[in-house]
GROMACS .gro file of C-alpha atoms in nm:
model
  389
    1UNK     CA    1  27.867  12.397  23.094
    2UNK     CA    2  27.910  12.645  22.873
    3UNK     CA    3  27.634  12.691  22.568
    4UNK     CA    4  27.744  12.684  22.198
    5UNK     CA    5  27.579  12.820  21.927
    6UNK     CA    6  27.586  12.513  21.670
    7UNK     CA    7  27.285  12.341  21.412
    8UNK     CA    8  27.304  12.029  21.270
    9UNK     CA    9  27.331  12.208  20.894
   10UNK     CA   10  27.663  12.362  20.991
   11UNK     CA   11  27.815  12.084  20.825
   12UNK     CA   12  27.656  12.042  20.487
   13UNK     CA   13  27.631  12.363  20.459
   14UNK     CA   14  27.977  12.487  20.521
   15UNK     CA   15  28.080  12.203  20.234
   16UNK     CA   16  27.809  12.300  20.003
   17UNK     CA   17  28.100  12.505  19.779
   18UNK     CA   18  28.385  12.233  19.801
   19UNK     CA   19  28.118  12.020  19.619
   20UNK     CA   20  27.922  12.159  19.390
   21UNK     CA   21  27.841  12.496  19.226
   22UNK     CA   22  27.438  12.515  19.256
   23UNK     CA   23  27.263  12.800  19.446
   24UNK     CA   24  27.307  12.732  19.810
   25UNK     CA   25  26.934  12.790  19.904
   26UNK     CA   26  26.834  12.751  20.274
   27UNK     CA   27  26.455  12.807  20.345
   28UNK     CA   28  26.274  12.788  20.677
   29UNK     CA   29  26.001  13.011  20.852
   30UNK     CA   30  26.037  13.323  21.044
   31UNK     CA   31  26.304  13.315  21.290
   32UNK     CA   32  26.470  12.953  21.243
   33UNK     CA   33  26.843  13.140  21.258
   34UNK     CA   34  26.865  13.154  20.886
   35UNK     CA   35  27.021  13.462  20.872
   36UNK     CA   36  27.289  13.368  21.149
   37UNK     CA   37  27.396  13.060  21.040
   38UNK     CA   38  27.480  13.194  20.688
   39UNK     CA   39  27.691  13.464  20.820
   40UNK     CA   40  27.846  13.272  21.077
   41UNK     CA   41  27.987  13.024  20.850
   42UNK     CA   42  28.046  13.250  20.527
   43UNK     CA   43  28.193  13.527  20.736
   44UNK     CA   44  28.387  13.667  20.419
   45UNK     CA   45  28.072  13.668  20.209
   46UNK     CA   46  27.902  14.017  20.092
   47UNK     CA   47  27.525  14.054  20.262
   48UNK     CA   48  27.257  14.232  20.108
   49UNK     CA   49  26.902  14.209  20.287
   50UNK     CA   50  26.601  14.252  20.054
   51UNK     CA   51  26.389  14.407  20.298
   52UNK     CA   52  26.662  14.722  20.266
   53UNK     CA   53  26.438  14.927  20.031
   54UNK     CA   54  26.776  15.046  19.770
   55UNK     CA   55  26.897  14.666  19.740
   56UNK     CA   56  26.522  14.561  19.669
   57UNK     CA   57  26.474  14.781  19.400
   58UNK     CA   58  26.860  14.734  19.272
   59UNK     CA   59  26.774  14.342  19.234
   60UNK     CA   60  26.440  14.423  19.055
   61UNK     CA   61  26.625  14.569  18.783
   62UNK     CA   62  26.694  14.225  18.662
   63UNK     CA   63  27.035  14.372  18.502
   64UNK     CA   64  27.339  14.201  18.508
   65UNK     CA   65  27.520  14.537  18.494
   66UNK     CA   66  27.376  14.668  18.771
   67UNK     CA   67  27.405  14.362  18.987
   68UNK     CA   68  27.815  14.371  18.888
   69UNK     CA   69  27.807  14.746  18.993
   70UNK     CA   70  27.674  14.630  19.344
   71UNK     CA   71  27.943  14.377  19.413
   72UNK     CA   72  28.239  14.446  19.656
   73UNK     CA   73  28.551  14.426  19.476
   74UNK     CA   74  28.719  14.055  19.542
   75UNK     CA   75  28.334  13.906  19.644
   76UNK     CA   76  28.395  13.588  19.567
   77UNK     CA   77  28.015  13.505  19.777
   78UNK     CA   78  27.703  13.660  19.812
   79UNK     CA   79  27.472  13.596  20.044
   80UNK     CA   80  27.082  13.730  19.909
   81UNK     CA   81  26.916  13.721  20.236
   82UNK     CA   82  26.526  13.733  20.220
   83UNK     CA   83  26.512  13.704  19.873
   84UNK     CA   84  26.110  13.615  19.834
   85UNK     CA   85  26.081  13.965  19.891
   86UNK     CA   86  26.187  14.026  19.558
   87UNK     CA   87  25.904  14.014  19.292
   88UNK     CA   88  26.027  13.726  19.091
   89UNK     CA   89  26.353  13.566  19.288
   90UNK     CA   90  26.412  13.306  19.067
   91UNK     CA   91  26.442  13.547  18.750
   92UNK     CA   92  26.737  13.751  18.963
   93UNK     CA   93  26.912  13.456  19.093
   94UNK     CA   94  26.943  13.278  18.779
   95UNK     CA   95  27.088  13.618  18.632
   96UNK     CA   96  27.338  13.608  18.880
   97UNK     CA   97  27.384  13.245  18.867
   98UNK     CA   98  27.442  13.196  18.516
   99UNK     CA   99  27.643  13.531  18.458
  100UNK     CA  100  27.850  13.625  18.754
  101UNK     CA  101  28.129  13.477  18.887
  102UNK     CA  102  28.092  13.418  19.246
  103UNK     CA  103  27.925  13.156  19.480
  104UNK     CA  104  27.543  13.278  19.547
  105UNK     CA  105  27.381  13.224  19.900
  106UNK     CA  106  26.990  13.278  19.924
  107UNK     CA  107  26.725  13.255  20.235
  108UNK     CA  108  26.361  13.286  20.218
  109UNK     CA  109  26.086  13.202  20.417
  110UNK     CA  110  25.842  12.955  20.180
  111UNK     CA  111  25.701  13.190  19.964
  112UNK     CA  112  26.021  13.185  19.744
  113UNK     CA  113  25.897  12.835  19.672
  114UNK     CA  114  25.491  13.019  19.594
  115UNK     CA  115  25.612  13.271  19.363
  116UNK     CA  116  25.868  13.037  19.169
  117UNK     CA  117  25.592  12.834  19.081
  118UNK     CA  118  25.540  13.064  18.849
  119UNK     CA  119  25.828  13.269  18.779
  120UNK     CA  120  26.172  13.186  18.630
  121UNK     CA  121  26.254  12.785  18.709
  122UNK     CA  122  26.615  12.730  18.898
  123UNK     CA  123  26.584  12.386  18.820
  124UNK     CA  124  26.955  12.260  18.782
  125UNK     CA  125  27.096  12.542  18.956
  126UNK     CA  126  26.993  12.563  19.314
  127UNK     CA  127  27.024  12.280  19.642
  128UNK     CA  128  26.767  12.392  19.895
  129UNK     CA  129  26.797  12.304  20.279
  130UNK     CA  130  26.586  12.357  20.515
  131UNK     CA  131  26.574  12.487  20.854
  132UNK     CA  132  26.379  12.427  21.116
  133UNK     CA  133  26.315  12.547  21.464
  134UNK     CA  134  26.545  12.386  21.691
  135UNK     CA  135  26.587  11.995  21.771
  136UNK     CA  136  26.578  11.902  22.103
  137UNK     CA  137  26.935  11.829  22.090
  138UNK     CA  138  27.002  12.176  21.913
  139UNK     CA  139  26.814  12.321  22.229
  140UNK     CA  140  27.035  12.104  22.533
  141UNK     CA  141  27.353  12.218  22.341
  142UNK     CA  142  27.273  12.570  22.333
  143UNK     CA  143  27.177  12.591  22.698
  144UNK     CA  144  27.474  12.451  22.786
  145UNK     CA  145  27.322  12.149  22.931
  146UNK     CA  146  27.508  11.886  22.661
  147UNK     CA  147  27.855  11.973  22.502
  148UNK     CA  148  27.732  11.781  22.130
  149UNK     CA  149  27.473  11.756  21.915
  150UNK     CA  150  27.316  11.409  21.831
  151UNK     CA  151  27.006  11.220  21.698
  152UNK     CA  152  26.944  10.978  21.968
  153UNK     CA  153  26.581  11.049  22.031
  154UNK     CA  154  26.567  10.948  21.583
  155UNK     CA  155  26.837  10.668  21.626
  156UNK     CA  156  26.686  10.497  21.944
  157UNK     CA  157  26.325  10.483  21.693
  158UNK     CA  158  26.496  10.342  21.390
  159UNK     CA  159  26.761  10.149  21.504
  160UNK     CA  160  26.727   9.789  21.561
  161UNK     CA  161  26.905   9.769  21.960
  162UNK     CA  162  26.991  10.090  22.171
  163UNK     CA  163  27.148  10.157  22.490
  164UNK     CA  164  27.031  10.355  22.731
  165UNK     CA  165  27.211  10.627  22.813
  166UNK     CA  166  27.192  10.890  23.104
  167UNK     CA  167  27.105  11.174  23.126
  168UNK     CA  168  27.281  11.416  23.402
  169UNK     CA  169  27.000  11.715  23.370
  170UNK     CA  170  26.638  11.702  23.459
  171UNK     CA  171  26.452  11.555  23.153
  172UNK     CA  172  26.122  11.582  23.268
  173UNK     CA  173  26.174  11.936  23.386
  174UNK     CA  174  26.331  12.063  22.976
  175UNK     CA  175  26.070  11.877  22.839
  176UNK     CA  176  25.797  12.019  22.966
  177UNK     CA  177  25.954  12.371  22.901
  178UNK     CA  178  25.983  12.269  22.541
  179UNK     CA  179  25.638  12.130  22.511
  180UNK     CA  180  25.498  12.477  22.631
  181UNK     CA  181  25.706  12.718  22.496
  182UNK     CA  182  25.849  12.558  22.200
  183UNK     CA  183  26.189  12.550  22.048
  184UNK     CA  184  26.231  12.851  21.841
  185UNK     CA  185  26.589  13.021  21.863
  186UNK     CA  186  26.566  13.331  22.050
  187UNK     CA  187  26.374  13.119  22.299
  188UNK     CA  188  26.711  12.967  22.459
  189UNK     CA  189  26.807  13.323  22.605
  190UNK     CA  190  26.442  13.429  22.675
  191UNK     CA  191  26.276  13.125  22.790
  192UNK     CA  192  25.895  13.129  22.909
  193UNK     CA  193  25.873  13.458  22.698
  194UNK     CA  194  25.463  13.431  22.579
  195UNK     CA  195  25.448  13.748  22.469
  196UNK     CA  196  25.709  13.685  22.195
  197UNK     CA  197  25.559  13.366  22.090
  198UNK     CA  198  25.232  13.513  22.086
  199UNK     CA  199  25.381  13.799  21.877
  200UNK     CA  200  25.572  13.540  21.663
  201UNK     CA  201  25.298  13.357  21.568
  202UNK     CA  202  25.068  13.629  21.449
  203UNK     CA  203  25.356  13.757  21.225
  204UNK     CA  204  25.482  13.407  21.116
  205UNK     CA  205  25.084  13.268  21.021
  206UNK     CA  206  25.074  13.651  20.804
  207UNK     CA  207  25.321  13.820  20.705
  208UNK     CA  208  25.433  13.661  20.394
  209UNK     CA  209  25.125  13.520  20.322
  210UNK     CA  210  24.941  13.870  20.344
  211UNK     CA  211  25.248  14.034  20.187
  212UNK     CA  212  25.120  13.809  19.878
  213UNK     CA  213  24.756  13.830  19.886
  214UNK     CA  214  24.704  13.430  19.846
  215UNK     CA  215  24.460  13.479  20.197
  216UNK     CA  216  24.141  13.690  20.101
  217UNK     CA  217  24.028  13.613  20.498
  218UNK     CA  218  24.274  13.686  20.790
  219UNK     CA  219  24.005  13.582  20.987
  220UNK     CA  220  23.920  13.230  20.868
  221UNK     CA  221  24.242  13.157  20.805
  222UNK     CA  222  24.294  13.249  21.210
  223UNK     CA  223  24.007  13.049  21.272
  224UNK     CA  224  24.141  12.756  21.088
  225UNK     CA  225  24.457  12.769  21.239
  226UNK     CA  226  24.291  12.749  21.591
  227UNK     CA  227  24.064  12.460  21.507
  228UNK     CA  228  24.375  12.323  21.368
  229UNK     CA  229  24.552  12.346  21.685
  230UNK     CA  230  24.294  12.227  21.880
  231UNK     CA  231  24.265  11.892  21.643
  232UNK     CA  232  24.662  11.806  21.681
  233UNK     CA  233  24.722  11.450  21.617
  234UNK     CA  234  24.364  11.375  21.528
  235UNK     CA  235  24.214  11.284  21.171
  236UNK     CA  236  24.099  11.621  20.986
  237UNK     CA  237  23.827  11.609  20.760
  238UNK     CA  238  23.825  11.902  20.498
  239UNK     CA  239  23.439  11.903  20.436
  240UNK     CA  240  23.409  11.910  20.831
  241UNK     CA  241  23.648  12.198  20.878
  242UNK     CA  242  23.438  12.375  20.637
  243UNK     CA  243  23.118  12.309  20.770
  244UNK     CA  244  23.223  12.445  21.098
  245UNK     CA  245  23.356  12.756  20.954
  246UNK     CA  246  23.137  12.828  20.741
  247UNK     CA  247  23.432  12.800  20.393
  248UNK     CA  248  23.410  12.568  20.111
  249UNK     CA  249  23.659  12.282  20.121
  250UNK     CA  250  23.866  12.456  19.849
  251UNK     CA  251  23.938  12.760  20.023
  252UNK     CA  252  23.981  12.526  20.353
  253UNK     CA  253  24.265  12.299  20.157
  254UNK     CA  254  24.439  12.621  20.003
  255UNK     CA  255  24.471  12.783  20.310
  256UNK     CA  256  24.602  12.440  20.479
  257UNK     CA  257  24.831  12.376  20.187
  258UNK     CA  258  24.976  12.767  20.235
  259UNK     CA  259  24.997  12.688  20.612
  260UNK     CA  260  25.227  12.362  20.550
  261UNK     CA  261  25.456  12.530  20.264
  262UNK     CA  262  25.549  12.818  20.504
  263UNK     CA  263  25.651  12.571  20.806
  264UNK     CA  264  25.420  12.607  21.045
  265UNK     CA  265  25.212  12.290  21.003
  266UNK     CA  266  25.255  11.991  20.843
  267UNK     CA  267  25.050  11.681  20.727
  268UNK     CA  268  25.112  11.301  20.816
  269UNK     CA  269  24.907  11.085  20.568
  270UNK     CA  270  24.816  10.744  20.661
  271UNK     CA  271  25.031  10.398  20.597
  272UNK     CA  272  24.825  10.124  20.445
  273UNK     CA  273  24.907   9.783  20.323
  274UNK     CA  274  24.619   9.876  20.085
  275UNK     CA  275  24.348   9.669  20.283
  276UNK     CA  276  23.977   9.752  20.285
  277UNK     CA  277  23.926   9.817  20.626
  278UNK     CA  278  24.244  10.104  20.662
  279UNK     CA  279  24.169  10.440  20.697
  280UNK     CA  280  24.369  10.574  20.337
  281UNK     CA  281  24.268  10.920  20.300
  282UNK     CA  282  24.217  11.126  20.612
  283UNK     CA  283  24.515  11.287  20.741
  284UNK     CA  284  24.650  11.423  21.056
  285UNK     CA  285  24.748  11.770  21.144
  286UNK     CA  286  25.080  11.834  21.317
  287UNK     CA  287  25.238  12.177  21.426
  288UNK     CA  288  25.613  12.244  21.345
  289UNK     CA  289  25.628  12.390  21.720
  290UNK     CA  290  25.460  12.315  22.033
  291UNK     CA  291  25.489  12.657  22.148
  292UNK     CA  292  25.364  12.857  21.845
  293UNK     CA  293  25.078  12.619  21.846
  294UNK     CA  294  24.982  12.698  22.214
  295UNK     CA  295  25.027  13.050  22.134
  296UNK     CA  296  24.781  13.012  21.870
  297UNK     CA  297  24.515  12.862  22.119
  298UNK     CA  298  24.659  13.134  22.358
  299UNK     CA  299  24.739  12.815  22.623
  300UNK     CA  300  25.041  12.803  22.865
  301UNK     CA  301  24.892  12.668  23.168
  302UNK     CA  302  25.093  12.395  23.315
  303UNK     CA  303  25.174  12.093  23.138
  304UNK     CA  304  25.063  11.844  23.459
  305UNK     CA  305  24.704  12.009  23.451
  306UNK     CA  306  24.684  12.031  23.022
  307UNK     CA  307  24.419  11.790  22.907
  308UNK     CA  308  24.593  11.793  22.586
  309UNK     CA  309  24.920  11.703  22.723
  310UNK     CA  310  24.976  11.390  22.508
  311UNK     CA  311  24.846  11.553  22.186
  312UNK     CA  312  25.158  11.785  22.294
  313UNK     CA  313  25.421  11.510  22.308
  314UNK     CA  314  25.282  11.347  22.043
  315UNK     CA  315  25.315  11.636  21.768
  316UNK     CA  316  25.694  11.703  21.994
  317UNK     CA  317  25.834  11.355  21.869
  318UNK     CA  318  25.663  11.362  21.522
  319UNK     CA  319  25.855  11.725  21.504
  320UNK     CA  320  26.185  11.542  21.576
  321UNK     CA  321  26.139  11.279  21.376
  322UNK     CA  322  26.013  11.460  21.071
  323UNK     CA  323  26.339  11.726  21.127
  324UNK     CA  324  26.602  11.457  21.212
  325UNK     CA  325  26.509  11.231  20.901
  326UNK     CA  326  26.578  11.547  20.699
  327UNK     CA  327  26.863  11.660  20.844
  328UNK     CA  328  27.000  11.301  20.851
  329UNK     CA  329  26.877  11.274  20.459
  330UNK     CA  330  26.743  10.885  20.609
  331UNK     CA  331  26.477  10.855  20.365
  332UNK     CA  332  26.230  10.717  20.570
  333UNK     CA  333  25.867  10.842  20.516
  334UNK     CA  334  25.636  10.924  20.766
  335UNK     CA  335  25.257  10.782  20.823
  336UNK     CA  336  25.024  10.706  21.084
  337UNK     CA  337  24.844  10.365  21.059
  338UNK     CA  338  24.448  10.358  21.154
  339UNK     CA  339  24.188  10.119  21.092
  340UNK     CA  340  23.852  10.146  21.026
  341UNK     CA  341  23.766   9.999  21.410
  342UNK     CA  342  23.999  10.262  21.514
  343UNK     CA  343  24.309  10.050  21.648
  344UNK     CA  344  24.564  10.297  21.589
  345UNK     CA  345  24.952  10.355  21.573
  346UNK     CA  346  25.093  10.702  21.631
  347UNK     CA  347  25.346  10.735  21.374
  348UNK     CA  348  25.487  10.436  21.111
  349UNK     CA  349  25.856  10.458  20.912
  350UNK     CA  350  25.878  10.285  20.615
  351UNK     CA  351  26.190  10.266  20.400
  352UNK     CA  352  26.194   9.993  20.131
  353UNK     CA  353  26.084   9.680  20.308
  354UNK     CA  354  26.125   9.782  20.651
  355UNK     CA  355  25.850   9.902  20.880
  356UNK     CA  356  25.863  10.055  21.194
  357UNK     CA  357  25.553  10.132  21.438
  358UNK     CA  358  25.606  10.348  21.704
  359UNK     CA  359  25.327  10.452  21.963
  360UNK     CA  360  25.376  10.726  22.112
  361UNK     CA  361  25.224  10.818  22.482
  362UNK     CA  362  25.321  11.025  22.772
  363UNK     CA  363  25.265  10.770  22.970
  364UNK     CA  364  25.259  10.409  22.984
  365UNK     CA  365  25.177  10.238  22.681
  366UNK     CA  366  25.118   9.895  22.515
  367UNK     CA  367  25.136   9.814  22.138
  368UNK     CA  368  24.841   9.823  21.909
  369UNK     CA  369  24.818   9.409  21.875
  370UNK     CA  370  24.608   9.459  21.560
  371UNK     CA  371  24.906   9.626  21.368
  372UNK     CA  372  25.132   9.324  21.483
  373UNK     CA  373  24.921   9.117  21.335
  374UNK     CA  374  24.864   9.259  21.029
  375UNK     CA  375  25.226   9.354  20.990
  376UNK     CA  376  25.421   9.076  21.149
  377UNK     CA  377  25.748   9.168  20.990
  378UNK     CA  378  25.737   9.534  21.141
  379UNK     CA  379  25.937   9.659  21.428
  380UNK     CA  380  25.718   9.780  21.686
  381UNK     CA  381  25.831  10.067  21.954
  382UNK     CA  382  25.686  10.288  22.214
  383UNK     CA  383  25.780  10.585  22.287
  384UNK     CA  384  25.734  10.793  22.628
  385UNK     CA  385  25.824  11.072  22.856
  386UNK     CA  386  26.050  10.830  23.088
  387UNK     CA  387  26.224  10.683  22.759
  388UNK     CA  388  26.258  10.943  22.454
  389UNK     CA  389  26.563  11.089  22.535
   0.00000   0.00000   0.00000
């Protein structure tokens, strides 16, 4: 079968302009396939790439003049590409925005986001998206081993009934090759390669966050990230991280905080139906990618010998869930339930009334009977390596 380069934000993104007239602003870390999807689908558009040195400077001018001078006659787009590399990104855009006549396309890695805090607002004027390494569907599509993209792993957790369907490819055998080595783009044509995930996740854990001095210590912060990595799917406690690393919890929570808002971790807080005896607080740490979190722990032995093998499926179907329930704008949010006599549930969707528990385990697995109890209303699933996909 024959791959096919496709993401589930083709759509939305290609119709952003037949909508509305707002920025068109598509974020994600290093390496997502920002930069290709924009082109591919606003092939007519005029590029310019901030990290050219002349079209840097020319958008620092913050002159509307000189930003007409720079357009191709007949642009009717313009596609900004790296734009947090621009001092204050939000000042130029909404120049452009509010004074030029053409349909403005800008990608940045999260620290467009940290410097707009406190530079020009584009409230009103921009739509972010976001993209994320790859789904697992995103993945089977462009190895050619499924012709179309779907949610199923999502849609078999949130809906009410689902069919089985199957599978003609080896699930066990792509699933372990994604829990390794992760599901970054470039990975589909160079799969196995640790030396480019190693290599990616030194520059995607510093660049932009050196680039703007908001980390004083490379190494705590690659300290942190380790211990981090180590600690996937368990409670974190901030005043314990610091302890062992010798921080205070301020630094500790900035440098988390920095972590999450340039996609490489994220946070799942916990679900309570605000009883006493329910952990509230704590939360759990979860890596956007399996395979930039081994490379940070430097760890690509063998899954069926990797003590932390369900930690790695575990953060794998949080991943999907989290990037499916945006891409699918569902709504749901995300927790993990825990009480105080540690009976557990992996992750928990709420939307409005409804509740859904899912436990998630490599293995076999039984229900926590605790959360049935306490939630009798809830829909309960588990989730494993024979039944995911």
């Amino acid at each position: 079968m024959e791959s096919i380069y496709i993401r589930h934000l083709d759509d939305p993104i290609r119709a952003h302009f037949t909508k509305r007239r707002e920025i068109l602003v598509l974020l994600g870390s290093r390496q997502t396939g920002k930069t290709t999807l924009v082109k591919r689908l606003f092939p007519d558009a005029q590029y310019l790439l901030v990290d050219n040195e002349p079209v840097r400077r020319m958008l620092e001018s913050y002159d509307v003049n000189v930003y007409r001078s720079a357009l191709k006659s007949g642009t009717t787009k313009l596609i900004i590409d790296e734009i947090h590399l621009v001092s204050n990104p939000g000042r130029a855009a909404k120049i452009i925005y509010d004074q030029l006549p053409i349909q403005l396309i800008l990608t940045g890695s999260s620290s467009f986001h940290i410097k707009n805090r406190t530079a020009e607002s584009l409230t009103g004027r921009k739509i972010d998206y976001y993209l994320f390494p790859l789904t697992f569907s995103e993945y089977l599509v462009q190895t050619g081993v499924e012709e179309t993209l779907n949610f199923d792993l999502f849609q078999r957790i949130v809906q009410d009934s689902w069919s089985e369907s199957y599978r003609l490819f080896d699930k066990g055998s792509m699933l372990s090759r994604v829990l390794l080595y992760g599901l970054y783009p470039k990975l589909v044509n160079n799969p196995m390669d640790v030396d480019y995930l190693k290599n990616f996740a030194e520059s995607l854990v510093f660049k932009d966050i050196l680039e703007l001095e908001l980390i004083e210590n490379k190494r705590l912060a690659a300290d942190l990230l380790k211990m981090l990595a180590y600690r996937v799917g368990s409670l974190i406690s901030y005043a314990e991280l610091a302890t062992s690393l010798g921080a205070d919890q301020r630094t500790i929570k900035r440098y988390i905080e920095l972590f999450e808002q340039s996609f490489l971790i994220f946070r799942l807080y916990p679900f309570t139906g605000n009883r006493r005896d329910e952990i509230v607080k704590s939360p759990k740490i979860y890596y956007y990618d399996t395979g930039v979190r081994n490379a940070v722990i430097g760890d690509f032995s063998e899954l069926g010998i990797r003590p932390d093998r369900g930690a790695l499926f575990e953060n794998f179907i949080i991943a999907e869930c989290v990037k499916a329930n945006a891409y699918t704008g569902s709504g749901y949010t995300l927790r993990y339930w825990r009480s105080k006599q540690k009976s557990e549930v992996d992750l928990v969707l709420t939307k409005g009334n409804r509740v859904i528990g899912v436990e998630i385990k490599y293995g076999k697995a039984s229900f926590s009977q605790a959360f049935m109890r306490r939630y009798p209303g809830a829909t309960c699933k588990v989730v494993t390596a024979e039944n995911f996909y």
